[in-house]
Amino acid sequence: MATCWTTAGSAGPLIGNDHSEFGLLDRISAAAEAGFTGFGLLLEDLQIAEKSVGWSQVRDHLRASGIEHIEIEMLNDWFRTGAARQKSDEDRAYLLRAAHFFHPRHVKVGGSIDGEALDVAVVGDALGSVCDDFAEAGCAVAFEIMPHGNVNTIGKGVAIVDRANRANAGLMIDLWHISRSASTFEEIAALPGHYVVGVELDDGPAEPLGDDLLHETLHDRNLTGEGGMDVAGFVAAIRATGFSGPWGVEIISDEHRARALKDQAHESYRTARRFL
């Protein structure tokens, strides 16, 4: 699965530029031509496409291109209150409408990266509410573990999912994030399969480049197998859980953003496919 940032051109998360210079239809074509059978739809991309070409054309092009698996993202601040929650609820309603239209296998949701303490009860209960909404669209909810957030280990992610206690709740497990966390591949391999909703491949230096993990994850990831992380070990651990869904490829870096669209798609597919 080509996750949304893998074919986003010069755009990227939290860099002040989340709108790709490439049209969504062209990005879908590039991903399919490279070999991908899954595609990630970002909320902002969906908003632009709805106004420019319409969702029906996007859906038809996904089908005609052989895209079988779809994910949508990213829902943030769903566990907060006040203005942030109001914006999150608006995004949630939009993504829920997209879920009913595109029938994705899952929606990605993120936790706090602001350094606040984790309240498992608050976040878990809020996740349960999100899951109830998306269950109506037949959509799973993938909570992404991030080393720079307050849900930064497998254990904390499991605690959140357990608190939510919904059949469609699970984790998004990314090689880069896990490699920079205190969790181990052995912990992943020991997970009952229902905890793993989605998986993402990428790579990076074996050791952190500094103390700012958020900056590193946004600017310095490598193509899969072209860094120093144990890709094969990660794949083996994920397979041990019984995971049978599509393998996402999420390449986010300054180097990748400088590539041409077809190179973004082909290189990300080629390098990840070697391990599968």
PDB file of N, CA, C and O in Angstrom, residues 3-57:
ATOM      1  N   THR A   3       1.169   4.561   1.131  1.00  0.00           N
ATOM      2  CA  THR A   3       0.514   5.465   2.063  1.00  0.00           C
ATOM      3  C   THR A   3       0.560   6.887   1.506  1.00  0.00           C
ATOM      4  O   THR A   3       1.308   7.195   0.587  1.00  0.00           O
ATOM      5  N   CYS A   4      -0.234   7.773   2.076  1.00  0.00           N
ATOM      6  CA  CYS A   4      -0.480   9.061   1.424  1.00  0.00           C
ATOM      7  C   CYS A   4       0.780   9.867   1.163  1.00  0.00           C
ATOM      8  O   CYS A   4       0.907  10.515   0.119  1.00  0.00           O
ATOM      9  N   TRP A   5       1.757   9.851   2.066  1.00  0.00           N
ATOM     10  CA  TRP A   5       2.938  10.698   1.891  1.00  0.00           C
ATOM     11  C   TRP A   5       3.934  10.119   0.896  1.00  0.00           C
ATOM     12  O   TRP A   5       4.810  10.831   0.404  1.00  0.00           O
ATOM     13  N   THR A   6       3.806   8.846   0.570  1.00  0.00           N
ATOM     14  CA  THR A   6       4.780   8.195  -0.315  1.00  0.00           C
ATOM     15  C   THR A   6       4.720   8.737  -1.737  1.00  0.00           C
ATOM     16  O   THR A   6       5.721   8.708  -2.456  1.00  0.00           O
ATOM     17  N   THR A   7       3.562   9.238  -2.153  1.00  0.00           N
ATOM     18  CA  THR A   7       3.436   9.808  -3.509  1.00  0.00           C
ATOM     19  C   THR A   7       2.997  11.274  -3.449  1.00  0.00           C
ATOM     20  O   THR A   7       2.371  11.771  -4.383  1.00  0.00           O
ATOM     21  N   ALA A   8       3.358  11.969  -2.376  1.00  0.00           N
ATOM     22  CA  ALA A   8       2.834  13.321  -2.154  1.00  0.00           C
ATOM     23  C   ALA A   8       3.715  14.422  -2.714  1.00  0.00           C
ATOM     24  O   ALA A   8       3.498  15.600  -2.424  1.00  0.00           O
ATOM     25  N   GLY A   9       4.716  14.071  -3.529  1.00  0.00           N
ATOM     26  CA  GLY A   9       5.578  15.105  -4.084  1.00  0.00           C
ATOM     27  C   GLY A   9       6.344  15.816  -2.993  1.00  0.00           C
ATOM     28  O   GLY A   9       6.932  15.186  -2.115  1.00  0.00           O
ATOM     29  N   SER A  10       6.335  17.140  -3.003  1.00  0.00           N
ATOM     30  CA  SER A  10       7.103  17.916  -2.039  1.00  0.00           C
ATOM     31  C   SER A  10       6.349  18.139  -0.732  1.00  0.00           C
ATOM     32  O   SER A  10       6.878  18.760   0.190  1.00  0.00           O
ATOM     33  N   ALA A  11       5.120  17.645  -0.638  1.00  0.00           N
ATOM     34  CA  ALA A  11       4.316  17.834   0.565  1.00  0.00           C
ATOM     35  C   ALA A  11       4.738  16.851   1.655  1.00  0.00           C
ATOM     36  O   ALA A  11       5.365  15.814   1.388  1.00  0.00           O
ATOM     37  N   GLY A  12       4.372  17.177   2.886  1.00  0.00           N
ATOM     38  CA  GLY A  12       4.687  16.305   3.999  1.00  0.00           C
ATOM     39  C   GLY A  12       3.966  16.758   5.246  1.00  0.00           C
ATOM     40  O   GLY A  12       3.489  17.899   5.330  1.00  0.00           O
ATOM     41  N   PRO A  13       3.881  15.902   6.255  1.00  0.00           N
ATOM     42  CA  PRO A  13       3.184  16.268   7.486  1.00  0.00           C
ATOM     43  C   PRO A  13       3.998  17.245   8.332  1.00  0.00           C
ATOM     44  O   PRO A  13       5.214  17.110   8.462  1.00  0.00           O
ATOM     45  N   LEU A  14       3.315  18.223   8.871  1.00  0.00           N
ATOM     46  CA  LEU A  14       3.896  19.155   9.848  1.00  0.00           C
ATOM     47  C   LEU A  14       5.103  19.926   9.323  1.00  0.00           C
ATOM     48  O   LEU A  14       5.978  20.330  10.087  1.00  0.00           O
ATOM     49  N   ILE A  15       5.158  20.149   8.007  1.00  0.00           N
ATOM     50  CA  ILE A  15       6.266  20.933   7.450  1.00  0.00           C
ATOM     51  C   ILE A  15       5.749  22.217   6.797  1.00  0.00           C
ATOM     52  O   ILE A  15       6.487  22.903   6.099  1.00  0.00           O
ATOM     53  N   GLY A  16       4.478  22.506   7.030  1.00  0.00           N
ATOM     54  CA  GLY A  16       3.888  23.710   6.446  1.00  0.00           C
ATOM     55  C   GLY A  16       3.459  23.543   5.009  1.00  0.00           C
ATOM     56  O   GLY A  16       3.156  24.529   4.327  1.00  0.00           O
ATOM     57  N   ASN A  17       3.422  22.317   4.528  1.00  0.00           N
ATOM     58  CA  ASN A  17       3.043  22.049   3.140  1.00  0.00           C
ATOM     59  C   ASN A  17       2.429  20.661   3.067  1.00  0.00           C
ATOM     60  O   ASN A  17       3.138  19.667   2.888  1.00  0.00           O
ATOM     61  N   ASP A  18       1.121  20.564   3.233  1.00  0.00           N
ATOM     62  CA  ASP A  18       0.464  19.258   3.200  1.00  0.00           C
ATOM     63  C   ASP A  18      -0.375  19.052   1.947  1.00  0.00           C
ATOM     64  O   ASP A  18      -1.157  18.110   1.870  1.00  0.00           O
ATOM     65  N   HIS A  19      -0.185  19.914   0.933  1.00  0.00           N
ATOM     66  CA  HIS A  19      -0.927  19.790  -0.319  1.00  0.00           C
ATOM     67  C   HIS A  19       0.031  19.425  -1.449  1.00  0.00           C
ATOM     68  O   HIS A  19       0.886  20.218  -1.832  1.00  0.00           O
ATOM     69  N   SER A  20      -0.104  18.260  -1.999  1.00  0.00           N
ATOM     70  CA  SER A  20       0.768  17.800  -3.067  1.00  0.00           C
ATOM     71  C   SER A  20       0.564  18.623  -4.333  1.00  0.00           C
ATOM     72  O   SER A  20      -0.564  19.031  -4.660  1.00  0.00           O
ATOM     73  N   GLU A  21       1.653  18.846  -5.039  1.00  0.00           N
ATOM     74  CA  GLU A  21       1.554  19.522  -6.330  1.00  0.00           C
ATOM     75  C   GLU A  21       1.032  18.588  -7.418  1.00  0.00           C
ATOM     76  O   GLU A  21       0.712  19.024  -8.525  1.00  0.00           O
ATOM     77  N   PHE A  22       0.927  17.296  -7.111  1.00  0.00           N
ATOM     78  CA  PHE A  22       0.440  16.316  -8.067  1.00  0.00           C
ATOM     79  C   PHE A  22      -1.029  16.010  -7.789  1.00  0.00           C
ATOM     80  O   PHE A  22      -1.446  15.871  -6.638  1.00  0.00           O
ATOM     81  N   GLY A  23      -1.808  15.880  -8.854  1.00  0.00           N
ATOM     82  CA  GLY A  23      -3.206  15.528  -8.694  1.00  0.00           C
ATOM     83  C   GLY A  23      -3.369  14.116  -8.161  1.00  0.00           C
ATOM     84  O   GLY A  23      -2.533  13.233  -8.416  1.00  0.00           O
ATOM     85  N   LEU A  24      -4.448  13.891  -7.438  1.00  0.00           N
ATOM     86  CA  LEU A  24      -4.662  12.584  -6.823  1.00  0.00           C
ATOM     87  C   LEU A  24      -4.792  11.483  -7.861  1.00  0.00           C
ATOM     88  O   LEU A  24      -4.293  10.362  -7.661  1.00  0.00           O
ATOM     89  N   LEU A  25      -5.410  11.755  -8.985  1.00  0.00           N
ATOM     90  CA  LEU A  25      -5.550  10.730 -10.025  1.00  0.00           C
ATOM     91  C   LEU A  25      -4.188  10.324 -10.576  1.00  0.00           C
ATOM     92  O   LEU A  25      -3.925   9.129 -10.809  1.00  0.00           O
ATOM     93  N   ASP A  26      -3.302  11.298 -10.777  1.00  0.00           N
ATOM     94  CA  ASP A  26      -1.952  10.988 -11.262  1.00  0.00           C
ATOM     95  C   ASP A  26      -1.171  10.185 -10.231  1.00  0.00           C
ATOM     96  O   ASP A  26      -0.399   9.278 -10.581  1.00  0.00           O
ATOM     97  N   ARG A  27      -1.362  10.492  -8.975  1.00  0.00           N
ATOM     98  CA  ARG A  27      -0.662   9.764  -7.918  1.00  0.00           C
ATOM     99  C   ARG A  27      -1.138   8.317  -7.838  1.00  0.00           C
ATOM    100  O   ARG A  27      -0.341   7.392  -7.660  1.00  0.00           O
ATOM    101  N   ILE A  28      -2.423   8.122  -7.976  1.00  0.00           N
ATOM    102  CA  ILE A  28      -2.969   6.757  -7.983  1.00  0.00           C
ATOM    103  C   ILE A  28      -2.398   5.973  -9.159  1.00  0.00           C
ATOM    104  O   ILE A  28      -1.993   4.808  -9.022  1.00  0.00           O
ATOM    105  N   SER A  29      -2.343   6.606 -10.324  1.00  0.00           N
ATOM    106  CA  SER A  29      -1.791   5.941 -11.508  1.00  0.00           C
ATOM    107  C   SER A  29      -0.332   5.562 -11.295  1.00  0.00           C
ATOM    108  O   SER A  29       0.086   4.445 -11.636  1.00  0.00           O
ATOM    109  N   ALA A  30       0.455   6.473 -10.741  1.00  0.00           N
ATOM    110  CA  ALA A  30       1.878   6.203 -10.506  1.00  0.00           C
ATOM    111  C   ALA A  30       2.054   5.047  -9.541  1.00  0.00           C
ATOM    112  O   ALA A  30       2.919   4.170  -9.739  1.00  0.00           O
ATOM    113  N   ALA A  31       1.254   5.010  -8.493  1.00  0.00           N
ATOM    114  CA  ALA A  31       1.348   3.927  -7.513  1.00  0.00           C
ATOM    115  C   ALA A  31       0.983   2.589  -8.141  1.00  0.00           C
ATOM    116  O   ALA A  31       1.673   1.582  -7.949  1.00  0.00           O
ATOM    117  N   ALA A  32      -0.091   2.560  -8.905  1.00  0.00           N
ATOM    118  CA  ALA A  32      -0.525   1.319  -9.538  1.00  0.00           C
ATOM    119  C   ALA A  32       0.491   0.823 -10.558  1.00  0.00           C
ATOM    120  O   ALA A  32       0.788  -0.377 -10.634  1.00  0.00           O
ATOM    121  N   GLU A  33       1.049   1.740 -11.331  1.00  0.00           N
ATOM    122  CA  GLU A  33       2.055   1.357 -12.323  1.00  0.00           C
ATOM    123  C   GLU A  33       3.304   0.796 -11.666  1.00  0.00           C
ATOM    124  O   GLU A  33       3.983  -0.076 -12.229  1.00  0.00           O
ATOM    125  N   ALA A  34       3.616   1.261 -10.471  1.00  0.00           N
ATOM    126  CA  ALA A  34       4.791   0.760  -9.756  1.00  0.00           C
ATOM    127  C   ALA A  34       4.561  -0.634  -9.200  1.00  0.00           C
ATOM    128  O   ALA A  34       5.522  -1.370  -8.952  1.00  0.00           O
ATOM    129  N   GLY A  35       3.309  -1.023  -9.007  1.00  0.00           N
ATOM    130  CA  GLY A  35       2.998  -2.343  -8.477  1.00  0.00           C
ATOM    131  C   GLY A  35       2.123  -2.351  -7.239  1.00  0.00           C
ATOM    132  O   GLY A  35       1.682  -3.415  -6.788  1.00  0.00           O
ATOM    133  N   PHE A  36       1.870  -1.186  -6.662  1.00  0.00           N
ATOM    134  CA  PHE A  36       1.045  -1.118  -5.464  1.00  0.00           C
ATOM    135  C   PHE A  36      -0.397  -1.528  -5.765  1.00  0.00           C
ATOM    136  O   PHE A  36      -0.944  -1.209  -6.819  1.00  0.00           O
ATOM    137  N   THR A  37      -1.014  -2.214  -4.812  1.00  0.00           N
ATOM    138  CA  THR A  37      -2.433  -2.555  -4.914  1.00  0.00           C
ATOM    139  C   THR A  37      -3.228  -1.917  -3.779  1.00  0.00           C
ATOM    140  O   THR A  37      -4.395  -2.245  -3.576  1.00  0.00           O
ATOM    141  N   GLY A  38      -2.589  -1.008  -3.039  1.00  0.00           N
ATOM    142  CA  GLY A  38      -3.260  -0.264  -1.987  1.00  0.00           C
ATOM    143  C   GLY A  38      -2.853   1.197  -2.057  1.00  0.00           C
ATOM    144  O   GLY A  38      -1.770   1.530  -2.549  1.00  0.00           O
ATOM    145  N   PHE A  39      -3.715   2.080  -1.537  1.00  0.00           N
ATOM    146  CA  PHE A  39      -3.433   3.509  -1.620  1.00  0.00           C
ATOM    147  C   PHE A  39      -4.019   4.216  -0.413  1.00  0.00           C
ATOM    148  O   PHE A  39      -5.128   3.908   0.034  1.00  0.00           O
ATOM    149  N   GLY A  40      -3.257   5.193   0.103  1.00  0.00           N
ATOM    150  CA  GLY A  40      -3.697   5.965   1.250  1.00  0.00           C
ATOM    151  C   GLY A  40      -4.234   7.324   0.852  1.00  0.00           C
ATOM    152  O   GLY A  40      -3.614   8.041   0.065  1.00  0.00           O
ATOM    153  N   LEU A  41      -5.387   7.669   1.401  1.00  0.00           N
ATOM    154  CA  LEU A  41      -6.051   8.941   1.102  1.00  0.00           C
ATOM    155  C   LEU A  41      -5.997   9.843   2.337  1.00  0.00           C
ATOM    156  O   LEU A  41      -6.536   9.502   3.393  1.00  0.00           O
ATOM    157  N   LEU A  42      -5.346  10.979   2.192  1.00  0.00           N
ATOM    158  CA  LEU A  42      -5.231  11.964   3.256  1.00  0.00           C
ATOM    159  C   LEU A  42      -6.461  12.866   3.271  1.00  0.00           C
ATOM    160  O   LEU A  42      -7.014  13.193   2.215  1.00  0.00           O
ATOM    161  N   LEU A  43      -6.880  13.290   4.443  1.00  0.00           N
ATOM    162  CA  LEU A  43      -8.046  14.160   4.563  1.00  0.00           C
ATOM    163  C   LEU A  43      -7.940  15.371   3.634  1.00  0.00           C
ATOM    164  O   LEU A  43      -8.884  15.692   2.904  1.00  0.00           O
ATOM    165  N   GLU A  44      -6.787  16.036   3.661  1.00  0.00           N
ATOM    166  CA  GLU A  44      -6.610  17.221   2.820  1.00  0.00           C
ATOM    167  C   GLU A  44      -6.669  16.890   1.333  1.00  0.00           C
ATOM    168  O   GLU A  44      -7.182  17.682   0.528  1.00  0.00           O
ATOM    169  N   ASP A  45      -6.147  15.744   0.945  1.00  0.00           N
ATOM    170  CA  ASP A  45      -6.233  15.321  -0.456  1.00  0.00           C
ATOM    171  C   ASP A  45      -7.688  15.074  -0.857  1.00  0.00           C
ATOM    172  O   ASP A  45      -8.105  15.394  -1.975  1.00  0.00           O
ATOM    173  N   LEU A  46      -8.441  14.473   0.055  1.00  0.00           N
ATOM    174  CA  LEU A  46      -9.844  14.206  -0.223  1.00  0.00           C
ATOM    175  C   LEU A  46     -10.628  15.505  -0.400  1.00  0.00           C
ATOM    176  O   LEU A  46     -11.511  15.607  -1.271  1.00  0.00           O
ATOM    177  N   GLN A  47     -10.300  16.506   0.401  1.00  0.00           N
ATOM    178  CA  GLN A  47     -10.988  17.791   0.294  1.00  0.00           C
ATOM    179  C   GLN A  47     -10.718  18.456  -1.059  1.00  0.00           C
ATOM    180  O   GLN A  47     -11.633  18.984  -1.699  1.00  0.00           O
ATOM    181  N   ILE A  48      -9.464  18.407  -1.478  1.00  0.00           N
ATOM    182  CA  ILE A  48      -9.111  19.005  -2.765  1.00  0.00           C
ATOM    183  C   ILE A  48      -9.766  18.241  -3.916  1.00  0.00           C
ATOM    184  O   ILE A  48     -10.335  18.834  -4.834  1.00  0.00           O
ATOM    185  N   ALA A  49      -9.692  16.913  -3.852  1.00  0.00           N
ATOM    186  CA  ALA A  49     -10.244  16.098  -4.930  1.00  0.00           C
ATOM    187  C   ALA A  49     -11.755  16.243  -5.029  1.00  0.00           C
ATOM    188  O   ALA A  49     -12.329  16.244  -6.133  1.00  0.00           O
ATOM    189  N   GLU A  50     -12.418  16.375  -3.893  1.00  0.00           N
ATOM    190  CA  GLU A  50     -13.875  16.516  -3.926  1.00  0.00           C
ATOM    191  C   GLU A  50     -14.288  17.767  -4.688  1.00  0.00           C
ATOM    192  O   GLU A  50     -15.274  17.754  -5.438  1.00  0.00           O
ATOM    193  N   LYS A  51     -13.516  18.835  -4.532  1.00  0.00           N
ATOM    194  CA  LYS A  51     -13.835  20.093  -5.206  1.00  0.00           C
ATOM    195  C   LYS A  51     -13.371  20.122  -6.662  1.00  0.00           C
ATOM    196  O   LYS A  51     -13.972  20.806  -7.495  1.00  0.00           O
ATOM    197  N   SER A  52     -12.302  19.377  -6.970  1.00  0.00           N
ATOM    198  CA  SER A  52     -11.724  19.466  -8.314  1.00  0.00           C
ATOM    199  C   SER A  52     -12.284  18.433  -9.287  1.00  0.00           C
ATOM    200  O   SER A  52     -12.771  18.792 -10.364  1.00  0.00           O
ATOM    201  N   VAL A  53     -12.220  17.166  -8.913  1.00  0.00           N
ATOM    202  CA  VAL A  53     -12.671  16.118  -9.834  1.00  0.00           C
ATOM    203  C   VAL A  53     -13.869  15.340  -9.312  1.00  0.00           C
ATOM    204  O   VAL A  53     -14.539  14.644 -10.081  1.00  0.00           O
ATOM    205  N   GLY A  54     -14.130  15.432  -8.026  1.00  0.00           N
ATOM    206  CA  GLY A  54     -15.244  14.700  -7.429  1.00  0.00           C
ATOM    207  C   GLY A  54     -14.822  13.329  -6.944  1.00  0.00           C
ATOM    208  O   GLY A  54     -13.948  12.683  -7.525  1.00  0.00           O
ATOM    209  N   TRP A  55     -15.415  12.901  -5.867  1.00  0.00           N
ATOM    210  CA  TRP A  55     -15.055  11.612  -5.280  1.00  0.00           C
ATOM    211  C   TRP A  55     -15.387  10.433  -6.191  1.00  0.00           C
ATOM    212  O   TRP A  55     -14.685   9.424  -6.190  1.00  0.00           O
ATOM    213  N   SER A  56     -16.443  10.544  -6.951  1.00  0.00           N
ATOM    214  CA  SER A  56     -16.819   9.424  -7.828  1.00  0.00           C
ATOM    215  C   SER A  56     -15.706   9.113  -8.822  1.00  0.00           C
ATOM    216  O   SER A  56     -15.399   7.942  -9.087  1.00  0.00           O
ATOM    217  N   GLN A  57     -15.083  10.150  -9.357  1.00  0.00           N
ATOM    218  CA  GLN A  57     -13.994   9.917 -10.307  1.00  0.00           C
ATOM    219  C   GLN A  57     -12.787   9.304  -9.603  1.00  0.00           C
ATOM    220  O   GLN A  57     -12.108   8.437 -10.173  1.00  0.00           O
TER     221      GLN A  57
END
